């Protein structure tokens, strides 16, 4: 790692990370000297997060740590003992999990349990990213879920992620669990071949009709904004459970309509219901997360989802 007046450069086999010493998070005493390992560093959140973290950032892929191979977890952490471990890795194939629950639980629950144990033993602080899909059982809900509201998942995926939350909170004393929702970023989701925004624009560009569910209300979140909030929470040594999403809420149909409006794309878009769409896994009808607790940690809530979408489209066009 070389340091000059322009900041610190961290060379990895993935990309070069430059951390400016005058960044807002680097101003916190002791943070710039921390060693932070990031699991899932080549995913859409991980790639937005790594450059925004202060300190010595170590991006990790499945080659170094694989949640589906617990032996890699203990071996890496016992040998390297980072100050902070941020887990952006997960099994996130919501529909496939219904037919193969073992695959979801191996990564999202048992792999996370091994990670929590290894972090505890290495005296590493664990930051774990979870999901709004831990909710959904309350079909009458119309107000955003707070961190202290009882969860109730309606899918195998949601149950596996909730199990991961429980093992983190019960196993690793120094932990931070962050629930978020509907992620999209310029790097896309490698496992899913893009993100919702890109899928909508691609299908519309092909001139195909689009039917999008209008009875699932949540808050789509730009990974760049989520990364800023996570970096701030880490810098402030926040612990416990926090919700972090863009502000406001919408249905997936409303999001699609806003994508086309902002992008200036004509699309054959019609609303449909979850029942008509017929996905194998049930989704929450309402899973909006309240992010007011961020203020207690001194962290600014992310901007409205419409503004975040505009920023994403601008960044996308610049690439």
Coordinates of C-alpha atoms in Angstrom, one line a residue, residues 52 68 101 124 144 163 167-168 179 198 208 226 244 319:
X52 CA -16.1 4.3 0.0
X68 CA -20.6 -22.5 1.3
X101 CA -33.9 -24.7 0.6
X124 CA -13.3 -8.9 14.4
X144 CA -42.9 1.1 7.5
X163 CA -31.8 -17.2 10.4
X167 CA -26.9 -16.3 14.4
X168 CA -25.0 -13.1 13.9
X179 CA -31.5 -4.6 6.4
X198 CA -31.5 -3.0 -16.5
X208 CA -41.7 -6.7 -25.8
X226 CA -26.4 2.2 0.6
X244 CA -31.0 1.4 5.3
X319 CA -20.0 4.6 -18.4

